[in-house]
Amino acid sequence: MKRLLPAVVLLITIALSAQELKSPSEFLGYELGTRFTRHHRVVDYYQYLSEAAKDRMQLHEYGKTYEQRPLLLAYISSAANMQNLETIREEHLKSTSSMSKSTKVIVWLSYNVHGNESVSTEASMQTIYELLTNKQAYLENTVVIIDPCINPDGRDRYVNWYNQFKNTPIQLNPESKEHNEGWWSGRSNHYMFDLNRDWAWLTQLESQQRLRYYNKWLPHIHVDFHEQSMDSPYYFAPASEPFHEVITDFQRDFQVTMGKNHAKYFDANGWFYFTKERFDLFYPSYGDTYPTYSGAIGMTYEQGGGGRAGLGVITGNGDTLTLKDRIVHHYTTGISTVEVAASNVTKLNEEFQKFYQPKNYKYKSYILKGPEDHLRALTQLLDQHQLSYSYGTDTNVKGFNYKTGKAGSLRTNSESLIISTNQTRGTLVKVLFEPNARLSDSLTYDITAWSLPYAYGLDAIASESLVSKTSKKEDLSKKEVLSTNTYAFLTDWNGMDDARFLAELLQKKIRVRQAQKAFTLEGNRYESGSLIITKADNDGRKNFTKILSEAAEKHHKSLTAVSSGFVDEGKDFGSSFVLMIPSVKVAVLGGEPTSTLRFGEIWHFFEQQLHYPITVLDENTINGVDLSNYEVLILPGGTGYERFMDTLMLSRLKEWVGQGGRLIVMGKAIASLDGEDGFDISAREEEKDSTENLVQPYENLQREEIKNDITGAIFKTKVDATHPLAFGYKDAYFSLKLSSDSYDYLESGTVAYISKDTLPIAGFAGSEAQKKMAKSLVFGVEKHGKGQVVYMVDNPLFRGFWENGKLFFVNAIFMAK
Ligand SMILES: [Zn+2]
């Protein structure tokens, strides 16, 4: 717990009684809703409240954002409850093992996860003020936890932008600049990640720090406050189908109870709203679903407005929507939520306990085997979710085999990871690990498949019985002291730890070679892609073995020292099949042609995952840049390439590639290279639908259209594992396909591809879209002059969670020519 307030202010405020609490307007010096409040002022107000009402409120800084803004949680309840806050928490958590006598209900309200949905944080201030004053009665049996701003970096980006560009007085015309943010909006966090897609994957600092406290409390109710397009009426629970099958009847019913209470206030005021549409409960990484799968009533509330509405705007209906209107709506549902919670304490406690009773799910154990890095990355995620796991014994396990999609078996040993649904949070285990989540309706808001064994590239069995296990894995790691009298050090290449190890060595000017073919030496087999670090290559490098052993320890690598480069089978170290890995200078295109999300994934990957420098070339400046300064240029996916990729740009890129550059082109950027003057890639047109000539009822239109869609489904692809782009992979790769865009195989260099079998292994793909996938490219390399173009039709960096795809991207950057 961190006190933020200077002592002087404390002395002034300590004298204030509860009745004299300042409202947000009084404290800030302007009427709430007449300006946007910058984050540091919001922090000031919460600090003020925590001192002025210290008997009923505690403020806790739970972390900092990438841009060093504080992240806050405000705990409020009656004075009596606040004295026993820790006891209340502990008693509540006992509910997860059915021993609780808790008589309190925990409500968690999260504001402004999307930074430019800027009403939320303003509304949070009014809500906490009312709860501490006029609505105190609700706090007798309720603990309310308020996160005033999940995404302060994004919110301040919006607020600062708005303040710079707003008209005086404000311009209600939506065409004015103040209503049009442009490419880098405040929606996302620093790295342009959507934090409302990150609850399960925890790739971002904000999510990682928040979840630590969320999981300490596991509230009965969680609300995520949002905004949608400015013409939309308010949305609140109940949510729309599809609902994940683990959601209980009570959770469904209580969403209705909640919605009806909100509707009472909205009806009385004549405000418009809708329920049961658009916002479903399926993809597990949202601020409504993750809490739901953790036993809460998890809900999204959406006000109309968002980044376009500013302080006031004329909507499509010709009405004027003001920030004050937006505040009062979010305030109303916030208070109404606490009201419903406070009047259902017994029921909420009973049902929360029921949620955590053993569920006897079909699959009792998930058994996973694979490279150590992949398993380590997965256990780190499990730790963050407080999911327990153990290791296997020497036995054969039968069940559903993820690789074949059929019944099969797997030999387990002490290296195999075992995750059971017979644990407190077994429901979350089921949701994250089951092979294919049952979809009650294919019209959904997001991806329909995410099964972690595929995402982490592991051999896996889902078993219907409890598998025997040991609790502790033998710790085989030992610090290695590397001898200086060695010919070379060898190590494998199959995961992100290897990639980070390489990235660090290259930056420390250690020269590293890569075996282009498998070899055996001194009794060990090394697959193609293995790293070879010879003494001769690094002869002049001071502290060579020290740097090497420190990097190895840091990245969990074990190095094998060999005394000769004369291999038993394969190619000797001096062969042209053992190539030096280039220390490349990498640039990525940013700006309008790209999607902020796709750009952000790359930016984050380099800085926070690989730890390798990257230069951002903006579309506005790239024309003046000498591309020969870079060995690798990445074009992230995006929909603005048609304008960007004119004849001049295309010929420039062709010339640069011809002279030895490597262009990595991803997703929707690829189509811009197709064409007579372009590269060899060839996009496929949409197949003519045989039913297209039939008259379709208008009401079926949306359902008809999804026949052409893939919104996120897992496909099994074939891999040419001999190609350097596929080093570290075997002959199959499970790819998360995010669109029905499809491209023909390349003449040569087709590395990962779909052949004839186009049925997704998990998730939804429309019937027409599936046909289009036959014989299509997933990853490939086209040679052009001295350089190459790497095509990545699917996005291995999508939301940063598809761990097993990342090495393809690393290979694309570093593979030797
Ligand atoms: Zn939102």
Coordinates of N, CA and C in Angstrom, one line a residue, residues 256-350:
V256 N -30.1 -10.4 -16.2 CA -31.4 -9.9 -16.5 C -31.9 -9.0 -15.3
T257 N -31.7 -9.6 -14.1 CA -32.0 -8.8 -12.9 C -31.4 -7.4 -12.9
M258 N -30.1 -7.4 -13.2 CA -29.3 -6.2 -13.3 C -29.9 -5.3 -14.3
G259 N -30.1 -5.8 -15.5 CA -30.6 -5.0 -16.7 C -31.9 -4.4 -16.3
K260 N -32.8 -5.1 -15.7 CA -34.1 -4.6 -15.4 C -34.0 -3.4 -14.4
N261 N -33.1 -3.5 -13.5 CA -33.0 -2.4 -12.5 C -32.5 -1.1 -13.2
H262 N -31.5 -1.3 -14.1 CA -31.0 -0.2 -14.9 C -32.2 0.4 -15.7
A263 N -32.9 -0.5 -16.4 CA -34.0 -0.1 -17.3 C -35.0 0.8 -16.5
K264 N -35.2 0.5 -15.2 CA -36.2 1.3 -14.4 C -35.8 2.8 -14.4
Y265 N -34.4 3.0 -14.2 CA -34.0 4.4 -14.2 C -34.0 5.0 -15.6
F266 N -33.6 4.2 -16.6 CA -33.6 4.8 -18.0 C -35.0 5.1 -18.5
D267 N -35.9 4.2 -18.1 CA -37.3 4.4 -18.5 C -37.8 5.7 -17.9
A268 N -37.5 5.9 -16.6 CA -38.1 7.0 -15.9 C -37.5 8.3 -16.5
N269 N -36.3 8.3 -17.1 CA -35.7 9.5 -17.6 C -36.0 9.6 -19.1
G270 N -36.6 8.6 -19.7 CA -36.8 8.6 -21.2 C -35.6 8.4 -22.0
W271 N -34.5 7.7 -21.4 CA -33.3 7.5 -22.1 C -33.4 6.2 -22.9
F272 N -32.8 6.1 -24.1 CA -32.8 4.9 -24.9 C -31.7 4.0 -24.5
Y273 N -32.0 2.7 -24.7 CA -31.0 1.6 -24.4 C -31.4 0.4 -25.1
F274 N -30.4 -0.5 -25.2 CA -30.7 -1.9 -25.8 C -30.0 -2.9 -25.0
T275 N -30.4 -4.1 -25.0 CA -29.8 -5.2 -24.3 C -29.8 -6.4 -25.3
K276 N -29.1 -7.5 -24.9 CA -29.2 -8.8 -25.6 C -28.7 -8.8 -27.1
E277 N -28.0 -7.7 -27.4 CA -27.5 -7.6 -28.8 C -26.0 -7.3 -28.8
R278 N -25.4 -7.6 -29.9 CA -24.0 -7.3 -30.2 C -22.9 -7.8 -29.3
F279 N -23.1 -7.5 -28.0 CA -22.0 -7.9 -27.0 C -22.2 -9.2 -26.4
D280 N -21.4 -10.2 -26.9 CA -21.7 -11.6 -26.5 C -20.7 -12.0 -25.4
L281 N -20.8 -13.2 -24.9 CA -19.9 -13.6 -23.8 C -19.2 -14.9 -24.2
F282 N -18.1 -14.8 -25.0 CA -17.5 -16.0 -25.5 C -16.0 -15.9 -25.4
Y283 N -15.4 -15.1 -26.2 CA -13.9 -14.9 -26.2 C -13.5 -14.6 -24.7
P284 N -12.5 -15.3 -24.2 CA -12.3 -15.2 -22.7 C -11.4 -14.1 -22.2
S285 N -11.0 -13.2 -23.1 CA -10.0 -12.2 -22.7 C -10.5 -10.8 -22.5
Y286 N -11.9 -10.7 -22.4 CA -12.5 -9.5 -22.2 C -12.7 -9.2 -20.7
G287 N -13.1 -7.9 -20.4 CA -13.4 -7.5 -19.1 C -14.8 -8.0 -18.6
D288 N -15.6 -8.6 -19.4 CA -16.8 -9.2 -18.9 C -16.7 -10.7 -18.9
T289 N -16.0 -11.3 -19.9 CA -15.9 -12.8 -19.9 C -15.0 -13.3 -18.9
Y290 N -13.8 -12.8 -18.8 CA -12.8 -13.3 -17.8 C -13.4 -13.3 -16.4
P291 N -14.0 -12.2 -15.9 CA -14.6 -12.2 -14.6 C -15.8 -13.3 -14.6
T292 N -16.5 -13.4 -15.7 CA -17.6 -14.4 -15.7 C -17.0 -15.8 -15.5
Y293 N -16.0 -16.1 -16.2 CA -15.4 -17.4 -16.0 C -14.6 -17.6 -14.7
S294 N -14.6 -16.5 -13.9 CA -14.0 -16.6 -12.6 C -15.1 -16.4 -11.5
G295 N -16.4 -16.6 -12.0 CA -17.5 -16.7 -11.0 C -18.3 -15.5 -10.8
A296 N -17.9 -14.4 -11.5 CA -18.6 -13.1 -11.3 C -19.7 -13.0 -12.2
I297 N -20.6 -12.0 -12.0 CA -21.5 -11.5 -13.0 C -20.6 -10.4 -13.7
G298 N -20.1 -10.8 -14.9 CA -19.2 -9.9 -15.6 C -20.0 -9.2 -16.7
M299 N -19.9 -7.9 -16.7 CA -20.8 -7.1 -17.6 C -20.0 -6.0 -18.3
T300 N -20.4 -5.7 -19.5 CA -19.9 -4.5 -20.3 C -21.1 -3.5 -20.4
Y301 N -20.8 -2.3 -20.1 CA -21.8 -1.2 -20.3 C -21.2 -0.3 -21.3
E302 N -22.1 0.1 -22.3 CA -21.6 0.9 -23.4 C -22.4 2.2 -23.5
Q303 N -21.8 3.3 -23.3 CA -22.5 4.6 -23.6 C -22.2 4.9 -25.1
G304 N -23.0 5.7 -25.7 CA -22.7 6.2 -27.1 C -21.8 7.4 -26.9
G305 N -20.8 7.5 -27.8 CA -20.0 8.7 -27.7 C -18.6 8.4 -28.2
G306 N -17.8 7.9 -27.2 CA -16.4 7.6 -27.5 C -15.6 8.7 -28.0
G307 N -14.5 8.4 -28.8 CA -13.5 9.4 -29.2 C -14.1 10.5 -30.1
R308 N -15.3 10.3 -30.6 CA -15.8 11.3 -31.5 C -16.7 12.4 -30.8
A309 N -17.2 12.1 -29.6 CA -18.2 13.0 -29.1 C -17.7 14.2 -28.4
G310 N -16.4 14.2 -28.0 CA -15.9 15.4 -27.4 C -16.7 15.9 -26.2
L311 N -16.8 17.2 -26.0 CA -17.6 17.7 -24.9 C -19.1 17.9 -25.4
G312 N -19.3 17.8 -26.7 CA -20.7 17.9 -27.2 C -20.6 17.7 -28.7
V313 N -21.7 17.0 -29.2 CA -21.7 16.7 -30.7 C -23.1 16.5 -31.1
I314 N -23.4 16.9 -32.4 CA -24.7 16.6 -33.0 C -24.6 15.1 -33.5
T315 N -25.6 14.3 -33.0 CA -25.6 12.9 -33.5 C -26.3 12.8 -34.8
G316 N -26.3 11.6 -35.3 CA -27.0 11.3 -36.6 C -28.5 11.7 -36.5
N317 N -29.1 11.6 -35.4 CA -30.5 11.9 -35.2 C -30.8 13.4 -35.1
G318 N -29.7 14.2 -35.1 CA -29.8 15.6 -35.0 C -29.9 16.1 -33.5
D319 N -29.8 15.1 -32.6 CA -29.8 15.5 -31.2 C -28.4 15.9 -30.7
T320 N -28.3 16.7 -29.7 CA -27.0 17.1 -29.1 C -26.7 16.1 -28.0
L321 N -25.5 15.5 -28.1 CA -25.0 14.6 -27.0 C -23.9 15.3 -26.3
T322 N -24.0 15.5 -25.0 CA -23.0 16.2 -24.3 C -22.2 15.2 -23.3
L323 N -21.0 15.7 -22.9 CA -20.3 14.8 -22.0 C -21.1 14.7 -20.7
K324 N -21.8 15.7 -20.3 CA -22.6 15.6 -19.1 C -23.7 14.5 -19.2
D325 N -24.3 14.4 -20.4 CA -25.3 13.3 -20.6 C -24.6 12.0 -20.4
R326 N -23.4 11.9 -21.0 CA -22.7 10.6 -21.0 C -22.4 10.2 -19.5
I327 N -21.9 11.2 -18.8 CA -21.6 11.0 -17.4 C -22.8 10.5 -16.6
V328 N -23.9 11.1 -16.8 CA -25.1 10.8 -15.9 C -25.5 9.3 -16.3
H329 N -25.4 8.9 -17.5 CA -25.8 7.5 -17.8 C -24.9 6.5 -17.2
H330 N -23.6 6.7 -17.3 CA -22.6 5.7 -16.7 C -22.7 5.8 -15.1
Y331 N -23.0 7.0 -14.6 CA -23.1 7.1 -13.2 C -24.4 6.3 -12.8
T332 N -25.4 6.4 -13.5 CA -26.7 5.8 -13.2 C -26.5 4.3 -13.1
T333 N -25.9 3.7 -14.2 CA -25.8 2.2 -14.2 C -24.8 1.8 -13.1
G334 N -23.8 2.6 -12.8 CA -22.8 2.3 -11.8 C -23.5 2.2 -10.4
I335 N -24.3 3.2 -10.1 CA -25.0 3.2 -8.8 C -26.0 2.1 -8.8
S336 N -26.7 1.9 -9.9 CA -27.8 0.9 -9.9 C -27.1 -0.5 -9.7
T337 N -25.9 -0.7 -10.3 CA -25.2 -2.0 -10.1 C -25.0 -2.2 -8.6
V338 N -24.5 -1.2 -7.9 CA -24.2 -1.4 -6.5 C -25.5 -1.6 -5.7
E339 N -26.6 -0.9 -6.1 CA -27.9 -1.1 -5.5 C -28.3 -2.5 -5.6
V340 N -28.3 -3.1 -6.8 CA -28.7 -4.5 -7.0 C -27.8 -5.4 -6.2
A341 N -26.5 -5.2 -6.2 CA -25.6 -6.1 -5.4 C -26.0 -6.0 -3.9
A342 N -26.2 -4.8 -3.4 CA -26.5 -4.6 -2.0 C -27.8 -5.3 -1.6
S343 N -28.7 -5.4 -2.5 CA -30.0 -6.0 -2.1 C -30.0 -7.5 -2.4
N344 N -28.9 -8.1 -2.9 CA -28.9 -9.5 -3.2 C -27.7 -10.2 -2.5
V345 N -27.3 -9.8 -1.4 CA -26.1 -10.3 -0.8 C -26.1 -11.8 -0.5
T346 N -27.2 -12.3 0.0 CA -27.2 -13.7 0.3 C -27.2 -14.5 -0.9
K347 N -28.0 -14.2 -1.9 CA -28.1 -14.9 -3.1 C -26.7 -14.9 -3.9
L348 N -26.1 -13.7 -3.9 CA -24.8 -13.6 -4.6 C -23.7 -14.5 -3.9
N349 N -23.8 -14.5 -2.6 CA -22.8 -15.4 -1.9 C -23.1 -16.8 -2.1
E350 N -24.3 -17.2 -2.0 CA -24.7 -18.6 -2.2 C -24.3 -19.1 -3.6

